[in-house]
C-alpha positions as semicolon CSV with decimal commas, in nm:
position;residue;x (nm);y (nm);z (nm)
1;M;0,000;0,000;0,000
2;E;0,103;0,360;-0,060
3;P;0,251;0,542;0,242
4;I;-0,017;0,759;0,402
5;S;0,021;1,129;0,478
6;R;0,131;1,227;0,827
7;K;-0,206;1,377;0,918
8;D;-0,374;1,038;0,869
9;V;-0,144;0,847;1,106
10;P;-0,314;0,718;1,425
11;V;-0,182;0,921;1,717
12;E;-0,086;0,609;1,914
13;L;0,174;0,528;1,647
14;T;0,342;0,868;1,684
15;W;0,579;1,007;1,944
16;D;0,470;1,275;2,187
17;L;0,696;1,581;2,168
18;S;0,491;1,751;2,440
19;S;0,720;1,585;2,694
20;I;0,981;1,837;2,576
21;Y;0,739;2,131;2,560
22;A;0,366;2,111;2,627
23;T;0,307;2,387;2,371
24;E;0,494;2,570;2,098
25;E;0,465;2,884;2,311
26;E;0,667;2,718;2,588
27;M;0,937;2,638;2,335
28;Y;0,948;2,999;2,219
29;A;0,971;3,114;2,582
30;D;1,292;2,909;2,611
31;V;1,413;3,063;2,285
32;E;1,378;3,406;2,449
33;K;1,564;3,279;2,757
34;L;1,836;3,155;2,525
35;K;1,869;3,494;2,355
36;D;1,877;3,682;2,686
37;L;2,125;3,447;2,851
38;S;2,368;3,448;2,560
39;A;2,352;3,829;2,536
40;R;2,421;3,861;2,909
41;M;2,716;3,623;2,882
42;V;2,873;3,843;2,615
43;R;2,833;4,147;2,844
44;D;2,953;3,973;3,160
45;Y;3,236;3,753;3,038
46;K;3,386;3,877;2,710
47;G;3,740;3,996;2,779
48;R;3,719;3,880;3,142
49;L;3,793;3,505;3,129
50;N;4,131;3,539;3,298
51;S;4,072;3,366;3,633
52;P;3,964;3,016;3,732
53;Q;3,657;3,156;3,908
54;A;3,538;3,355;3,605
55;I;3,599;3,060;3,377
56;D;3,398;2,823;3,597
57;A;3,108;3,069;3,632
58;C;3,100;3,126;3,257
59;L;3,092;2,754;3,184
60;D;2,805;2,711;3,430
61;D;2,605;2,953;3,212
62;L;2,730;2,787;2,893
63;R;2,591;2,454;3,014
64;E;2,250;2,617;3,043
65;V;2,284;2,763;2,693
66;Y;2,363;2,420;2,552
67;R;2,076;2,264;2,747
68;L;1,829;2,513;2,600
69;I;1,973;2,466;2,251
70;T;1,933;2,090;2,291
71;L;1,571;2,111;2,402
72;T;1,454;2,367;2,147
73;G;1,660;2,203;1,872
74;N;1,518;1,858;1,935
75;Y;1,163;1,987;1,957
76;C;1,191;2,152;1,615
77;D;1,414;1,902;1,435
78;L;1,224;1,592;1,546
79;A;0,903;1,742;1,410
80;V;1,070;1,778;1,069
81;S;1,213;1,424;1,072
82;V;0,869;1,261;1,064
83;D;0,735;1,476;0,776
84;Y;0,965;1,651;0,531
85;Y;0,656;1,771;0,344
86;D;0,553;1,999;0,633
87;S;0,677;2,345;0,531
88;Y;0,575;2,512;0,859
89;N;0,795;2,281;1,068
90;Q;1,080;2,315;0,820
91;E;1,068;2,694;0,835
92;R;1,054;2,690;1,216
93;N;1,353;2,456;1,229
94;E;1,549;2,673;0,985
95;K;1,487;2,981;1,199
96;L;1,609;2,803;1,510
97;C;1,918;2,676;1,327
98;R;2,000;3,032;1,221
99;L;1,957;3,155;1,578
100;T;2,175;2,875;1,711
101;A;2,448;2,966;1,463
102;E;2,429;3,331;1,569
103;I;2,452;3,241;1,937
104;S;2,739;3,001;1,876
105;S;2,922;3,277;1,691
106;S;2,863;3,533;1,965
107;L;2,986;3,290;2,233
108;S;3,285;3,156;2,039
109;F;3,502;3,394;2,243
110;I;3,465;3,160;2,542
111;D;3,683;2,877;2,416
112;S;3,920;3,124;2,249
113;E;3,977;3,325;2,568
114;I;4,011;3,017;2,786
115;I;4,268;2,865;2,551
116;E;4,473;3,186;2,557
117;Q;4,526;3,160;2,934
118;D;4,846;3,025;3,081
119;E;4,840;2,653;3,138
120;A;4,872;2,715;3,513
121;V;4,542;2,906;3,509
122;L;4,377;2,625;3,314
123;R;4,509;2,363;3,555
124;E;4,376;2,564;3,850
125;A;4,039;2,605;3,674
126;I;4,024;2,229;3,617
127;A;4,099;2,168;3,986
128;L;3,829;2,419;4,089
129;A;3,560;2,292;3,853
130;T;3,325;2,001;3,912
131;S;3,059;1,991;3,640
132;N;3,288;2,171;3,395
133;R;3,609;1,975;3,450
134;L;3,592;1,752;3,144
135;Y;3,497;2,045;2,921
136;L;3,812;2,227;3,033
137;K;4,026;1,918;2,980
138;N;3,892;1,893;2,625
139;I;3,971;2,261;2,563
140;L;4,326;2,200;2,682
141;R;4,348;1,899;2,452
142;S;4,221;2,109;2,158
143;K;4,462;2,396;2,216
144;P;4,704;2,302;1,932
145;Y;4,419;2,315;1,681
146;Q;4,243;2,634;1,790
147;L;4,229;2,918;1,535
148;H;4,230;3,296;1,584
149;P;3,925;3,411;1,785
150;E;3,779;3,604;1,491
151;T;3,820;3,300;1,267
152;E;3,645;3,081;1,524
153;R;3,363;3,337;1,546
154;A;3,320;3,339;1,167
155;L;3,322;2,961;1,146
156;A;3,058;2,936;1,417
157;A;2,842;3,187;1,229
158;L;2,873;2,970;0,917
159;S;2,769;2,648;1,095
160;Q;2,429;2,633;0,925
161;T;2,590;2,679;0,584
162;M;2,845;2,411;0,663
163;N;2,560;2,173;0,748
164;A;2,390;2,243;0,413
165;P;2,518;1,925;0,237
166;Y;2,327;1,705;0,483
167;Q;2,015;1,919;0,445
168;I;2,038;1,898;0,066
169;Y;2,082;1,520;0,086
170;N;1,774;1,482;0,304
171;M;1,560;1,714;0,093
172;A;1,649;1,528;-0,227
173;K;1,591;1,190;-0,064
174;L;1,288;1,253;0,154
175;A;1,101;1,541;-0,010
176;D;1,181;1,548;-0,382
177;M;1,225;1,181;-0,463
178;K;0,888;1,036;-0,571
179;F;0,872;0,667;-0,665
180;D;0,651;0,517;-0,933
181;S;0,498;0,173;-0,885
182;F;0,668;-0,129;-1,044
183;T;0,543;-0,452;-1,200
184;A;0,642;-0,809;-1,116
185;G;0,468;-1,128;-1,225
186;G;0,199;-0,926;-1,398
187;K;0,106;-0,745;-1,076
188;E;0,163;-0,378;-0,990
189;Y;0,330;-0,286;-0,659
190;P;0,368;0,055;-0,489
191;L;0,719;0,176;-0,410
192;G;0,873;0,421;-0,164
193;Y;1,204;0,465;0,015
194;S;1,094;0,313;0,346
195;L;0,871;0,062;0,170
196;F;1,173;-0,070;-0,019
197;E;1,416;-0,076;0,274
198;N;1,170;-0,213;0,528
199;D;0,972;-0,453;0,312
200;Y;1,090;-0,540;-0,039
201;E;1,453;-0,601;0,061
202;Y;1,325;-0,892;0,273
203;E;1,063;-1,014;0,022
204;K;1,088;-1,391;-0,027
205;D;0,963;-1,384;-0,388
206;P;1,281;-1,326;-0,595
207;E;1,092;-1,178;-0,889
208;V;0,925;-0,913;-0,672
209;R;1,240;-0,849;-0,469
210;R;1,467;-0,801;-0,770
211;A;1,211;-0,595;-0,961
212;A;1,172;-0,367;-0,657
213;F;1,550;-0,326;-0,633
214;A;1,574;-0,241;-1,003
215;A;1,293;0,015;-0,984
216;F;1,429;0,166;-0,663
217;S;1,781;0,190;-0,807
218;D;1,654;0,347;-1,128
219;K;1,486;0,624;-0,929
220;I;1,782;0,708;-0,704
221;R;2,008;0,703;-1,012
222;Q;1,818;1,010;-1,134
223;Y;1,950;1,197;-0,829
224;E;2,306;1,066;-0,827
225;N;2,474;1,385;-0,949
226;V;2,312;1,620;-0,699
227;T;2,374;1,365;-0,420
228;A;2,737;1,330;-0,525
229;A;2,777;1,709;-0,536
230;A;2,637;1,740;-0,183
231;Y;2,868;1,467;-0,057
232;N;3,174;1,612;-0,230
233;T;3,097;1,947;-0,068
234;Q;3,079;1,773;0,270
235;V;3,418;1,599;0,240
236;Q;3,589;1,903;0,087
237;T;3,467;2,112;0,379
238;E;3,600;1,856;0,625
239;K;3,936;1,851;0,447
240;T;3,956;2,231;0,450
241;M;3,879;2,241;0,821
242;A;4,142;1,974;0,890
243;D;4,402;2,178;0,702
244;L;4,302;2,507;0,868
245;R;4,334;2,357;1,214
246;G;4,669;2,198;1,140
247;F;4,583;1,830;1,147
248;D;4,809;1,599;0,947
249;S;4,512;1,450;0,763
250;V;4,135;1,464;0,744
251;F;4,134;1,126;0,921
252;D;4,319;1,271;1,221
253;S;4,077;1,562;1,232
254;L;3,766;1,341;1,229
255;L;3,906;1,088;1,476
256;F;4,020;1,357;1,721
257;P;3,679;1,408;1,891
258;Q;3,629;1,029;1,907
259;K;3,946;0,997;2,117
260;V;4,069;0,692;1,929
261;S;4,381;0,627;1,724
262;R;4,409;0,582;1,349
263;E;4,529;0,229;1,425
264;M;4,200;0,146;1,599
265;Y;4,005;0,290;1,305
266;D;4,201;0,101;1,040
267;R;4,193;-0,222;1,240
268;Q;3,813;-0,239;1,227
269;I;3,804;-0,202;0,850
270;N;4,106;-0,413;0,763
271;L;4,041;-0,713;0,987
272;I;3,671;-0,740;0,912
273;T;3,722;-0,701;0,539
274;E;3,985;-0,976;0,544
275;K;3,868;-1,216;0,815
276;L;3,489;-1,190;0,800
277;A;3,452;-1,207;0,421
278;P;3,502;-1,588;0,400
279;H;3,229;-1,646;0,661
280;M;2,981;-1,412;0,492
281;R;3,050;-1,562;0,148
282;R;2,963;-1,898;0,301
283;Y;2,641;-1,748;0,436
284;A;2,558;-1,611;0,089
285;R;2,610;-1,959;-0,060
286;L;2,377;-2,103;0,201
287;L;2,102;-1,851;0,117
288;K;2,139;-1,928;-0,252
289;K;2,109;-2,302;-0,186
290;I;1,813;-2,275;0,053
291;H;1,615;-2,051;-0,183
292;G;1,717;-2,234;-0,502
293;L;1,836;-1,912;-0,668
294;D;1,991;-1,913;-1,013
295;K;2,254;-1,672;-0,884
296;M;2,315;-1,461;-0,576
297;T;2,273;-1,090;-0,638
298;F;2,314;-0,792;-0,407
299;A;1,934;-0,769;-0,393
300;D;1,919;-1,118;-0,236
301;L;2,147;-1,067;0,062
302;K;1,881;-0,971;0,316
303;I;1,639;-1,257;0,260
304;A;1,566;-1,478;0,557
305;V;1,703;-1,829;0,599
306;D;1,350;-1,943;0,680
307;P;1,099;-1,680;0,563
308;E;0,801;-1,905;0,637
309;Y;0,904;-1,911;1,003
310;D;0,956;-1,536;1,042
311;P;0,663;-1,438;1,266
312;K;0,460;-1,124;1,211
313;V;0,476;-0,907;1,522
314;T;0,246;-0,617;1,601
315;V;0,359;-0,315;1,800
316;E;0,165;-0,437;2,101
317;E;0,306;-0,791;2,076
318;S;0,660;-0,655;2,058
319;R;0,628;-0,519;2,413
320;D;0,643;-0,866;2,567
321;Y;0,947;-0,966;2,362
322;V;1,140;-0,651;2,450
323;E;1,051;-0,647;2,820
324;K;1,151;-1,010;2,869
325;G;1,452;-0,992;2,640
326;L;1,605;-0,698;2,829
327;A;1,494;-0,804;3,177
328;I;1,849;-0,918;3,260
329;L;1,944;-0,548;3,283
330;G;1,718;-0,502;3,584
331;E;1,376;-0,373;3,686
332;D;1,470;-0,007;3,633
333;Y;1,559;-0,086;3,274
334;V;1,233;-0,274;3,217
335;E;1,040;0,018;3,363
336;M;1,206;0,243;3,107
337;V;1,084;0,006;2,833
338;R;0,732;0,022;2,974
339;A;0,748;0,402;2,980
340;A;0,864;0,408;2,617
341;Y;0,546;0,230;2,510
342;R;0,313;0,395;2,760
343;D;0,432;0,755;2,716
344;R;0,483;0,744;2,337
345;W;0,859;0,775;2,312
346;V;0,847;0,586;1,980
347;D;0,727;0,697;1,638
348;F;0,622;0,368;1,476
349;A;0,434;0,514;1,179
350;Q;0,501;0,456;0,811
351;N;0,410;0,782;0,637
352;A;0,520;0,975;0,334
353;G;0,805;1,218;0,391
354;K;0,936;1,045;0,703
355;S;1,307;0,986;0,762
356;T;1,422;0,635;0,676
357;G;1,598;0,392;0,907
358;G;1,591;0,442;1,280
359;F;1,744;0,670;1,541
360;C;1,714;0,771;1,903
361;A;1,739;1,129;2,031
362;S;1,791;1,177;2,406
363;P;1,770;1,545;2,506
364;Y;1,930;1,605;2,845
365;G;1,674;1,601;3,125
366;K;1,395;1,455;2,909
367;N;1,294;1,112;2,786
368;S;1,427;0,969;2,461
369;F;1,254;0,980;2,122
370;I;1,286;0,683;1,888
371;L;1,210;0,694;1,517
372;L;1,149;0,381;1,311
373;S;0,895;0,250;1,061
374;W;0,710;-0,054;1,194
375;N;0,655;-0,327;0,937
376;N;0,532;-0,611;1,161
377;R;0,856;-0,806;1,126
378;M;1,073;-0,957;1,396
379;A;1,350;-0,741;1,252
380;D;1,154;-0,441;1,382
381;V;1,166;-0,587;1,734
382;F;1,545;-0,603;1,714
383;T;1,557;-0,248;1,576
384;L;1,343;-0,123;1,863
385;A;1,561;-0,305;2,117
386;H;1,863;-0,143;1,948
387;E;1,722;0,208;1,979
388;L;1,611;0,141;2,336
389;G;1,976;0,058;2,399
390;H;2,060;0,418;2,313
391;A;1,771;0,537;2,530
392;G;1,886;0,329;2,827
393;H;2,245;0,444;2,780
394;F;2,161;0,813;2,786
395;K;1,898;0,780;3,057
396;S;2,174;0,635;3,272
397;C;2,456;0,875;3,185
398;N;2,231;1,184;3,169
399;S;2,113;1,105;3,521
400;A;2,464;1,042;3,654
401;Q;2,672;1,305;3,475
402;S;2,694;1,675;3,405
403;F;2,562;1,787;3,066
404;F;2,922;1,831;2,948
405;D;3,003;1,471;3,048
406;T;2,744;1,304;2,826
407;Y;2,912;1,349;2,485
408;V;3,004;0,982;2,450
409;S;3,254;0,904;2,173
410;T;3,087;0,774;1,859
411;Y;3,342;0,491;1,864
412;F;3,159;0,352;2,166
413;V;2,807;0,484;2,128
414;E;2,675;0,185;1,930
415;A;2,785;-0,065;2,195
416;P;2,480;-0,029;2,426
417;S;2,241;-0,046;2,130
418;T;2,390;-0,355;1,969
419;M;2,422;-0,515;2,312
420;N;2,042;-0,507;2,337
421;E;2,007;-0,690;2,006
422;L;2,233;-0,964;2,137
423;L;2,048;-0,985;2,469
424;M;1,721;-1,022;2,278
425;A;1,862;-1,305;2,069
426;H;2,010;-1,486;2,370
427;Y;1,677;-1,458;2,550
428;L;1,492;-1,607;2,253
429;L;1,739;-1,895;2,227
430;K;1,654;-1,992;2,585
431;T;1,278;-1,990;2,534
432;N;1,243;-2,273;2,284
433;P;1,463;-2,580;2,215
434;D;1,307;-2,651;1,874
435;P;1,585;-2,675;1,608
436;R;1,391;-2,474;1,353
437;F;1,328;-2,198;1,608
438;R;1,695;-2,200;1,706
439;R;1,803;-2,169;1,344
440;W;1,562;-1,879;1,298
441;V;1,705;-1,690;1,597
442;L;2,064;-1,753;1,491
443;S;1,983;-1,636;1,140
444;C;1,829;-1,319;1,287
445;M;2,162;-1,255;1,460
446;I;2,353;-1,298;1,134
447;G;2,098;-1,151;0,892
448;N;2,006;-0,853;1,110
449;T;2,249;-0,767;1,389
450;Y;2,582;-0,875;1,244
451;Y;2,497;-0,817;0,878
452;H;2,378;-0,463;0,947
453;N;2,670;-0,363;1,168
454;F;2,958;-0,581;1,049
455;V;2,874;-0,584;0,678
456;T;2,646;-0,301;0,564
457;H;2,806;-0,031;0,777
458;L;3,153;-0,184;0,742
459;M;3,128;-0,168;0,363
460;E;3,022;0,194;0,399
461;A;3,328;0,255;0,615
462;A;3,567;0,086;0,371
463;Y;3,422;0,288;0,083
464;Q;3,430;0,608;0,290
465;R;3,797;0,557;0,369
466;K;3,874;0,543;-0,003
467;V;3,687;0,871;-0,054
468;Y;3,883;1,047;0,219
469;E;4,210;0,910;0,082
470;I;4,130;1,081;-0,248
471;V;4,029;1,404;-0,077
472;D;4,334;1,399;0,151
473;K;4,556;1,405;-0,160
474;G;4,376;1,710;-0,297
475;G;4,127;1,528;-0,519
476;S;3,750;1,542;-0,543
477;V;3,473;1,292;-0,614
478;N;3,169;1,275;-0,841
479;A;2,894;1,021;-0,907
480;E;3,104;0,816;-1,147
481;I;3,393;0,787;-0,901
482;L;3,164;0,710;-0,606
483;N;2,983;0,437;-0,800
484;R;3,316;0,280;-0,894
485;L;3,451;0,295;-0,538
486;M;3,140;0,134;-0,392
487;Q;3,129;-0,138;-0,657
488;E;3,496;-0,220;-0,598
489;T;3,443;-0,230;-0,222
490;L;3,149;-0,468;-0,246
491;Q;3,319;-0,691;-0,504
492;S;3,629;-0,717;-0,288
493;F;3,424;-0,837;0,009
494;W;3,181;-1,073;-0,166
495;G;3,416;-1,209;-0,432
496;E;3,257;-1,444;-0,686
497;E;2,971;-1,542;-0,455
498;V;2,756;-1,233;-0,517
499;E;2,687;-1,040;-0,836
500;I;2,758;-0,671;-0,775
501;S;2,572;-0,475;-1,043
502;E;2,571;-0,106;-1,128
503;D;2,255;-0,079;-0,920
504;A;2,439;-0,221;-0,618
505;A;2,714;0,036;-0,679
506;R;2,468;0,315;-0,595
507;T;2,429;0,190;-0,240
508;W;2,641;0,487;-0,129
509;M;2,343;0,712;-0,201
510;R;2,127;0,552;0,065
511;Q;2,308;0,629;0,392
512;P;2,313;0,957;0,586
513;H;2,618;0,848;0,789
514;Y;2,862;1,003;0,543
515;Y;2,753;1,345;0,667
516;M;2,849;1,255;1,025
517;G;3,224;1,215;0,992
518;L;3,379;0,874;1,050
519;Y;3,064;0,718;1,194
520;S;2,998;0,410;0,981
521;Y;3,292;0,210;1,116
522;T;3,181;0,268;1,474
523;Y;2,889;0,026;1,437
524;S;3,128;-0,266;1,410
525;A;3,345;-0,118;1,687
526;G;3,045;-0,093;1,918
527;L;2,921;-0,440;1,831
528;T;3,266;-0,583;1,899
529;V;3,252;-0,442;2,252
530;A;2,889;-0,554;2,289
531;T;2,969;-0,910;2,176
532;Q;3,249;-0,945;2,426
533;A;3,043;-0,790;2,708
534;C;2,747;-1,013;2,623
535;K;2,968;-1,322;2,631
536;R;3,086;-1,209;2,976
537;I;2,725;-1,176;3,092
538;E;2,645;-1,525;2,960
539;A;2,947;-1,669;3,140
540;E;2,954;-1,468;3,465
541;G;2,599;-1,345;3,515
542;Q;2,519;-1,058;3,751
543;P;2,875;-0,929;3,814
544;A;2,915;-0,868;3,440
545;V;2,572;-0,701;3,427
546;E;2,674;-0,466;3,709
547;D;2,994;-0,377;3,523
548;W;2,787;-0,298;3,215
549;K;2,561;-0,070;3,416
550;K;2,869;0,120;3,536
551;V;2,972;0,163;3,173
552;L;2,630;0,302;3,081
553;A;2,648;0,556;3,365
554;A;3,004;0,669;3,291
555;G;2,911;0,890;2,996
556;S;3,217;1,061;2,850
557;T;3,415;1,061;3,173
558;L;3,615;0,779;3,012
559;D;3,741;0,744;2,655
560;P;3,645;0,435;2,449
561;V;3,944;0,236;2,574
562;G;3,851;0,321;2,932
563;L;3,482;0,240;2,884
564;A;3,566;-0,097;2,731
565;A;3,813;-0,169;3,013
566;L;3,538;-0,095;3,267
567;A;3,338;-0,372;3,095
568;G;3,642;-0,603;3,119
569;I;3,750;-0,572;2,753
570;D;4,085;-0,462;2,611
571;I;4,024;-0,298;2,272
572;T;4,386;-0,188;2,230
573;T;4,460;-0,531;2,078
574;D;4,321;-0,735;1,788
575;A;4,189;-1,005;2,021
576;P;3,829;-0,883;2,084
577;L;3,765;-0,823;1,715
578;L;3,918;-1,154;1,606
579;D;3,717;-1,338;1,871
580;T;3,397;-1,166;1,756
581;I;3,463;-1,261;1,394
582;A;3,526;-1,621;1,501
583;Y;3,199;-1,611;1,698
584;I;3,013;-1,502;1,383
585;G;3,171;-1,792;1,198
586;E;3,055;-2,033;1,468
587;I;2,697;-1,908;1,438
588;I;2,705;-1,962;1,061
589;D;2,849;-2,310;1,121
590;E;2,551;-2,394;1,340
591;I;2,300;-2,248;1,092
592;E;2,452;-2,474;0,822
593;R;2,439;-2,776;1,051
594;L;2,077;-2,711;1,153
595;T;1,981;-2,662;0,788
596;E;2,114;-3,007;0,706
597;E;1,932;-3,160;1,004
598;L;1,602;-2,996;0,907
599;K;1,601;-3,129;0,551
């Protein structure tokens, strides 16, 4: 069926933004507070940040500025994300973005003045501060890359312009791109972005599935040049900023805020590309055999091992799965799950103009907001558990830490979310000894959790690295180059087992992660940590659970190495990643064995 318009969506399937502000007027009242506070800070602090006491007082006010920006920004941006056809919400969000850029520009003197102080003053300010200590440590860490105060002010004023590539990408994808229906087996089928990614990619009928992929690819191809231009602008901007700030490469610049080394970044891509590929090629052969396919194409990679066994799950039925699956994390965690359903934290709807995929926003001091498109598949249950992992993480760290201590490195941020997927799967495995059920759960782990994070996002990361290597040498990219890079990346991983067509090469057009720095590789990094922590929980029980809870509460007070160590994992070596890859191979071994037994 065609996606309905937002106004026709049942309210119970939508999230409730009134938990941020009961009315739009309340939001605008905070906008006025934001204007007044930022103006006062300029009057009170500009030219006066030369003592530890003044610095600490200023940062107390800056925390409040950021809190208000977070609340007003989420209220406006989340409204746009569910309906890119709503011009009123878009205009309101644009106005707030412009205001935020102006305020950021006016307050850019804060970091500049603090950085100019003698290191002794900064050390004393760090000793004096409590809620602002980590912020000051990060300023001290950034000192070698800080530009002239007027340059920093200008760059802050241009922040909305510098975010334009992502806005252009979303407008082309979610507002302008209109899909025609397609025909398969003499029958006409509707098509849309979410409809393809949430339904047709998993369709068991190969004729319908491949026809949908061809029609979908033909439509996005019509937008490949504008999408490539937006992406090239993004990476060129990042390269320029890396050069201006004095980083050795764009990689160093983008990894700097993640607080991880280039070695850790490259390890994820290199080891998975090399060591996981043989296991996944074996999985592709198994799918081809089970489904009796003439050949394995890129369009066939997400089909289920046992599509007849994949249960349909309603939103209401999912509640029982999620509550029981995550119960090992404690009653407080389960109560959060109940609140998510009861208080409408989740936007389940499938409507025209809605963002694709899923995400979780967790404004400080408020509940989380989860976006997904419910399609009555068990895969949706795992996606919801994943996003609730983000919600649980930030509920814990937002409650335990200062606002400034909740900016968790993206290297680690996908660990709590993917952990929940694994906990769900392990729970299901314990509920039913039937071999067919066990094979279904194991195939969900491979086909959903590990495929999504260790294959889909890893291929994005490998492709993205090639793009930045070109840009780092002074080059640029266009649609032809990007298609070639993606096709080469996919062919290298899948070898002769999977046909990688020109349509598959345009997969780069489908992900927003490229506008978020080096984010794609962090999914596999997070899942590596989650796999090892989950294995600890399975082996040790409650002590490992308690360690994991400490990790969730730590926020950004520890870097990724420290957070992993708190969970009992050493990510400075290859061992956790190699063990996780071997674990994936073992699951595929068992799926093959069970398939033979079930013949």
